[in-house]
Tab-separated table of C-alpha atoms in Angstrom:
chain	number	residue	atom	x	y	z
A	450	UNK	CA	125.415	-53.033	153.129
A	451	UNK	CA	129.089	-51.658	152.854
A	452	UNK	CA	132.331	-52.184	154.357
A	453	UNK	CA	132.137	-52.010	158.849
A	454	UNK	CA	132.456	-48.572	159.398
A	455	UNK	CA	134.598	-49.605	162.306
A	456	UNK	CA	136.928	-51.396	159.637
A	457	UNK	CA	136.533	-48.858	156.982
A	458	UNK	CA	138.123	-45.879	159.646
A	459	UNK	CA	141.297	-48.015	159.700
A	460	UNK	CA	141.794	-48.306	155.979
A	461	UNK	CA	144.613	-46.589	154.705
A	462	UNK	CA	144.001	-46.732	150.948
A	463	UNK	CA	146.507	-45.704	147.831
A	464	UNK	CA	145.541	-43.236	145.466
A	465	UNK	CA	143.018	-45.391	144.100
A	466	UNK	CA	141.534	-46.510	147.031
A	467	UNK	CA	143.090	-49.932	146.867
A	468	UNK	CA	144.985	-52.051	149.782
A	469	UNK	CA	147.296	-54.530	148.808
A	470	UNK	CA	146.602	-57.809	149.871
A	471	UNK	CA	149.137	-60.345	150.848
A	472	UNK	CA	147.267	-63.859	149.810
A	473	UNK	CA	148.773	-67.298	152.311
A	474	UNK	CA	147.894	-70.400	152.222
A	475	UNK	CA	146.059	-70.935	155.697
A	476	UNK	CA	148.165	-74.114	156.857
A	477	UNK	CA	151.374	-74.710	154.542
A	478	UNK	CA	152.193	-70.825	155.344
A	479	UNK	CA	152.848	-70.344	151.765
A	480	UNK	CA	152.726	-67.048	150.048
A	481	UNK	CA	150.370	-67.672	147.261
A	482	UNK	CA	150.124	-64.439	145.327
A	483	UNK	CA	149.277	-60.524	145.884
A	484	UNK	CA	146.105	-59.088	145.195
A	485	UNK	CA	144.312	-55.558	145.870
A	486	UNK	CA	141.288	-54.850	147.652
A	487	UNK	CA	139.004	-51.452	147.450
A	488	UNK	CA	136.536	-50.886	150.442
A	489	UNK	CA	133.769	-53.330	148.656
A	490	UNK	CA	136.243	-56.394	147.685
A	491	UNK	CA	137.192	-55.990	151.507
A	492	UNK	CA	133.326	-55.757	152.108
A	493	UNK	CA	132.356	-59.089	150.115
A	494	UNK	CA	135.824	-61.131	151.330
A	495	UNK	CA	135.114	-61.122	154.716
A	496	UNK	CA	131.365	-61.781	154.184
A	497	UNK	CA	131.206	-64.464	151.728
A	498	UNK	CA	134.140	-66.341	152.666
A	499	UNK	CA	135.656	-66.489	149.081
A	500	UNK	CA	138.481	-64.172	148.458
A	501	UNK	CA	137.585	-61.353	145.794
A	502	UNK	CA	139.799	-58.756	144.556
A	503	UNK	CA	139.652	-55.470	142.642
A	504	UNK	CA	141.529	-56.230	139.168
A	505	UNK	CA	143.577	-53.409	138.107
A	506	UNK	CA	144.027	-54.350	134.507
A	507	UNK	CA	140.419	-55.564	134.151
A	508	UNK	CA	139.069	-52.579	136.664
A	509	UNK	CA	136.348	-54.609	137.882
A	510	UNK	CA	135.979	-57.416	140.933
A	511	UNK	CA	136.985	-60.864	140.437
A	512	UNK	CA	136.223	-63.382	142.718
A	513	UNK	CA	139.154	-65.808	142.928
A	514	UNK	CA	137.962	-68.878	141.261
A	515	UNK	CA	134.861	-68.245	139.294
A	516	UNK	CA	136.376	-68.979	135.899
A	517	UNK	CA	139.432	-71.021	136.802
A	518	UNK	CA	138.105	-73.316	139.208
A	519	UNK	CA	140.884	-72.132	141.529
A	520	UNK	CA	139.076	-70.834	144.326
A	521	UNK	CA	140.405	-69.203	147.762
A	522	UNK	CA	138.005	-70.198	150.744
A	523	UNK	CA	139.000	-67.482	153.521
A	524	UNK	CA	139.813	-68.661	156.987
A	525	UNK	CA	141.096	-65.138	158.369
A	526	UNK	CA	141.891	-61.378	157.164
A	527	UNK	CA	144.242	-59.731	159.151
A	528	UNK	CA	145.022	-55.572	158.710
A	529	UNK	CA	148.602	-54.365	159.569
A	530	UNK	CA	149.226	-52.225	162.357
A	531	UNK	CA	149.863	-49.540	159.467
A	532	UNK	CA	146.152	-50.354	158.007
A	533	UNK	CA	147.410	-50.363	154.626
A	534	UNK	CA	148.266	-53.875	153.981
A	535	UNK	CA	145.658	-56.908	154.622
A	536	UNK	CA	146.624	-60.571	155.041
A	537	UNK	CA	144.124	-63.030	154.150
A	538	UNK	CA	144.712	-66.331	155.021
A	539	UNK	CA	142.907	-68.917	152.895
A	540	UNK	CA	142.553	-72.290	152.027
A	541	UNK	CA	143.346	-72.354	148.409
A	542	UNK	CA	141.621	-75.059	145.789
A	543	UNK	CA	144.800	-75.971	143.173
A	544	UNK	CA	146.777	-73.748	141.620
A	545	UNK	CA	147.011	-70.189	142.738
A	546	UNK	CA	148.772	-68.705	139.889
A	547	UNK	CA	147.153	-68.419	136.011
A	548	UNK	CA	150.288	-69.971	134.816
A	549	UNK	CA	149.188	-73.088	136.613
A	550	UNK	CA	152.053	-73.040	139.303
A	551	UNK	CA	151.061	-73.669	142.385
A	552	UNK	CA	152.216	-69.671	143.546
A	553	UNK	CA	153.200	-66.626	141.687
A	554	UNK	CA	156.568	-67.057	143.026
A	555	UNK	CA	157.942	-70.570	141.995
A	556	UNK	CA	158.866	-69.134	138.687
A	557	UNK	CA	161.206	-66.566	139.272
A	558	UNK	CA	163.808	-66.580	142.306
A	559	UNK	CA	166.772	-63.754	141.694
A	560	UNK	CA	170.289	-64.919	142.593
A	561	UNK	CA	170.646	-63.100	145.915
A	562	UNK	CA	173.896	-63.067	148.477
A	563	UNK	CA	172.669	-64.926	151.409
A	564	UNK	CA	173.226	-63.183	154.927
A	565	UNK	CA	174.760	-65.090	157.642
A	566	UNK	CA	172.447	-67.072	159.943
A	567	UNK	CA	171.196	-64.742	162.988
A	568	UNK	CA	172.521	-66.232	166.318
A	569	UNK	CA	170.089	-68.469	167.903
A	570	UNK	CA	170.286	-65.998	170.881
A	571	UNK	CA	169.049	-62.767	169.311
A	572	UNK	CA	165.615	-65.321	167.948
B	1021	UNK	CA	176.630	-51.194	140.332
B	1022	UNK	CA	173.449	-50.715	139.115
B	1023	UNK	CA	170.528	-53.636	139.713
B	1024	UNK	CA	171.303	-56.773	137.295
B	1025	UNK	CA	169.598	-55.253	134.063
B	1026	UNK	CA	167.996	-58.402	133.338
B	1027	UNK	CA	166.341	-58.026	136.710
B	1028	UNK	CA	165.680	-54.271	136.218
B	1029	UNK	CA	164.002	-55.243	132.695
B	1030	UNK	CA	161.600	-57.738	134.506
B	1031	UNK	CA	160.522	-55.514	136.947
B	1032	UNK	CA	157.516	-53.621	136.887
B	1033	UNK	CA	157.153	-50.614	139.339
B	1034	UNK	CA	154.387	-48.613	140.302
B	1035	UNK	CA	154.103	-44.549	139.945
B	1036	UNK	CA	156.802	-43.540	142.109
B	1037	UNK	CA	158.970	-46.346	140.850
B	1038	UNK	CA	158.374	-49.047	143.954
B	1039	UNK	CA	157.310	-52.367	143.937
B	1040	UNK	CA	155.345	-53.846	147.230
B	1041	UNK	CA	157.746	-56.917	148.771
B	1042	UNK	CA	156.355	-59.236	151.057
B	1043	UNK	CA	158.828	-60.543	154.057
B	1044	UNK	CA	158.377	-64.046	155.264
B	1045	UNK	CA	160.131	-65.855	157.893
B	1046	UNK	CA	161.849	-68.478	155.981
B	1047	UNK	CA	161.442	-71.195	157.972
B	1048	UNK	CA	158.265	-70.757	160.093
B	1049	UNK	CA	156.459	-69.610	157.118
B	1050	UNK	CA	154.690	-66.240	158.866
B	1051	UNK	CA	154.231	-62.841	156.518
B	1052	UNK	CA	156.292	-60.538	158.855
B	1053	UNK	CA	155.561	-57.108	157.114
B	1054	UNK	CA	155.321	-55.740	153.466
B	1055	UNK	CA	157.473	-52.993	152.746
B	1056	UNK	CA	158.475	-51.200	149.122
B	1057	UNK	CA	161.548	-51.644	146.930
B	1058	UNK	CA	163.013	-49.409	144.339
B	1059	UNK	CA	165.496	-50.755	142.004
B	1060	UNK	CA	168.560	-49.558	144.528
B	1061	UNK	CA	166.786	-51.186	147.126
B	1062	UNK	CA	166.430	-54.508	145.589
B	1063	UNK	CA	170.238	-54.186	144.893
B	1064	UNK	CA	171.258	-53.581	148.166
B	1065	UNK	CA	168.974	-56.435	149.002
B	1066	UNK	CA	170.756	-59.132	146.611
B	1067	UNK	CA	173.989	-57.936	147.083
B	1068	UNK	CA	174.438	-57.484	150.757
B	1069	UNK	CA	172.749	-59.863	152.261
B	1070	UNK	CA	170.618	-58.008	154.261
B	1071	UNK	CA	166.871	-56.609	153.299
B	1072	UNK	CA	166.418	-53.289	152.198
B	1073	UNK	CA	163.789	-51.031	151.567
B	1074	UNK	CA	162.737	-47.486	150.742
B	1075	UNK	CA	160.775	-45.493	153.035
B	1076	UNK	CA	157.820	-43.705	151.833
B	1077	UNK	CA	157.088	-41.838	154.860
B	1078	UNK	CA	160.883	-40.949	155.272
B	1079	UNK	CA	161.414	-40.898	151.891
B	1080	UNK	CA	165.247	-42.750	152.069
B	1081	UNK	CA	166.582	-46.284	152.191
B	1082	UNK	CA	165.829	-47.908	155.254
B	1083	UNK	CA	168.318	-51.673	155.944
B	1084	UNK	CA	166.058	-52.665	158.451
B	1085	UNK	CA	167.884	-53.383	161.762
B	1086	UNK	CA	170.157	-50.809	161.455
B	1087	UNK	CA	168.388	-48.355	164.515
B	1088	UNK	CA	165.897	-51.306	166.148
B	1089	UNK	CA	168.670	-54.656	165.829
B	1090	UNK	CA	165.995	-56.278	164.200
B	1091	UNK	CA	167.671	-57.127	161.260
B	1092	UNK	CA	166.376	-59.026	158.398
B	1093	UNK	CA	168.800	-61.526	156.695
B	1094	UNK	CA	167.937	-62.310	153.168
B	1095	UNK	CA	167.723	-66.049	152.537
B	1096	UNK	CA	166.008	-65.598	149.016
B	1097	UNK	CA	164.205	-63.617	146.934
B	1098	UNK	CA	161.630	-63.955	144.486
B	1099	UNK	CA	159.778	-62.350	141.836
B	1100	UNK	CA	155.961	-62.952	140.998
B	1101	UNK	CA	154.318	-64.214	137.516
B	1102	UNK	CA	153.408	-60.228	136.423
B	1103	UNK	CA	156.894	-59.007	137.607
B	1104	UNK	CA	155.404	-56.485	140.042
B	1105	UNK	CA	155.433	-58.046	143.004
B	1106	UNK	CA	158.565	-59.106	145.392
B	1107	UNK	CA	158.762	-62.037	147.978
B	1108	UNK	CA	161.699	-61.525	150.292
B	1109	UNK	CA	162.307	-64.749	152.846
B	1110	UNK	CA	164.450	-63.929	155.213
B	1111	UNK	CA	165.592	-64.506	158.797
B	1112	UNK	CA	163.913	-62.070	161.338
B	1113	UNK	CA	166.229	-61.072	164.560
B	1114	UNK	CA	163.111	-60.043	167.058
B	1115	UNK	CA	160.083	-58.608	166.330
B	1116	UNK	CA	159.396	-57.947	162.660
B	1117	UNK	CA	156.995	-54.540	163.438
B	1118	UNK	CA	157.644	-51.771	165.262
B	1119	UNK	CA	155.140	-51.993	167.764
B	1120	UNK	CA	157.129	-55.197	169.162
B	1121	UNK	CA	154.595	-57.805	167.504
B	1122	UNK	CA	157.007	-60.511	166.029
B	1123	UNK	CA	154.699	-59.466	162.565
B	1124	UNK	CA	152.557	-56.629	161.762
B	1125	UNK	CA	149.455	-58.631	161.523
B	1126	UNK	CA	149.479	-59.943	164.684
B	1127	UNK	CA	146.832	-57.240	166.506
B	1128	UNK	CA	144.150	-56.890	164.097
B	1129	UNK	CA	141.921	-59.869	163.330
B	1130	UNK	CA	139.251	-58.868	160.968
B	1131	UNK	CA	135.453	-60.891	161.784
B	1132	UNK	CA	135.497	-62.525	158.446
B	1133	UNK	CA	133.278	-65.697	157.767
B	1134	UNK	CA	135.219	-68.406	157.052
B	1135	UNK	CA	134.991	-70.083	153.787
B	1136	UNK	CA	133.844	-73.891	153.576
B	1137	UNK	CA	136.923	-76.401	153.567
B	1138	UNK	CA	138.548	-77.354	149.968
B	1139	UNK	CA	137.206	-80.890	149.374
B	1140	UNK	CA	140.434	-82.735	149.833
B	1141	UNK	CA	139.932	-84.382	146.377
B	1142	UNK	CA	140.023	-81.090	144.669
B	1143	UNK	CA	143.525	-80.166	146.448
């Protein structure tokens, strides 16, 4: 059985075919990682409740987890009001990251000017 | 002034030279949007304080706020583990999207099983 069809008219997919999905941490709110999903990865994520990916370097799926233990249990995919970005909230079993960090963004922050603080009354 | 080259040599872009970045609000945690970055873009972005993106439907630089007021103040700004991804936390005046939603995954909920809970000894 594929992809909803209902789901699949939304999809706005790249060149090849893939969405770009933003990966959280269901509770913490942290931003664990991004991934990309074809019509099928979309397909198995939502029905299986384990997050699974199309893998650009390996070109095949990869279900988060099956060789590193680190698995992504999905509590809720959400598709932007552009339809070409997903956010799938999960609840994510150690580290998220094959460096062994807990996200693919501890690693690497970029020394950035910080902007002033918006005024509480524009929130 | 050109992005840091250091920063520019870490970076890797996609065909047309972008690289997806993911907005959070920095201190709620919530995934506002995901926009795309150019090497300009991520300058502006470091260097002024404010986030800044290039349009792919417009096809120009974009400092978000500058026609809605709902500006984006950078607060920090990180790379991922494979350089090609961008995580931009910042502090969201208003609504994030431009329907009004405070984020752009706020009105479509996917029907997704959910996963089974991480046993907490394996968190």
């Amino acid at each position: 059985m594929p992809l909803d069809p209902e789901i699949a008219a939304r999809l706005k997919r790249d060149g090849d075919g893939l969405v770009p999905a933003i990966v959280q941490q269901h509770d913490t709110g942290e931003v664990l990682m991004l991934a990309w999903m074809d019509d099928e990865a979309l397909h198995r994520t939502l029905t299986t409740g384990r997050a699974t990916y199309w893998s650009r370097s390996r070109q095949e799926y990869w279900v988060k987890g099956d060789t590193s233990g680190h698995v992504q249990y999905v509590r809720e995919v959400a598709l932007d009001c552009d339809g070409d970005t997903l956010l799938v909230r999960v609840d994510q079993v150690g580290a998220a990251c094959h460096t062994g960090d807990r996200t693919c963004f501890d690693a690497d922050r970029l020394q950035a000017v910080q902007g002033p603080a918006a005024a509480p009354a524009e929130r």
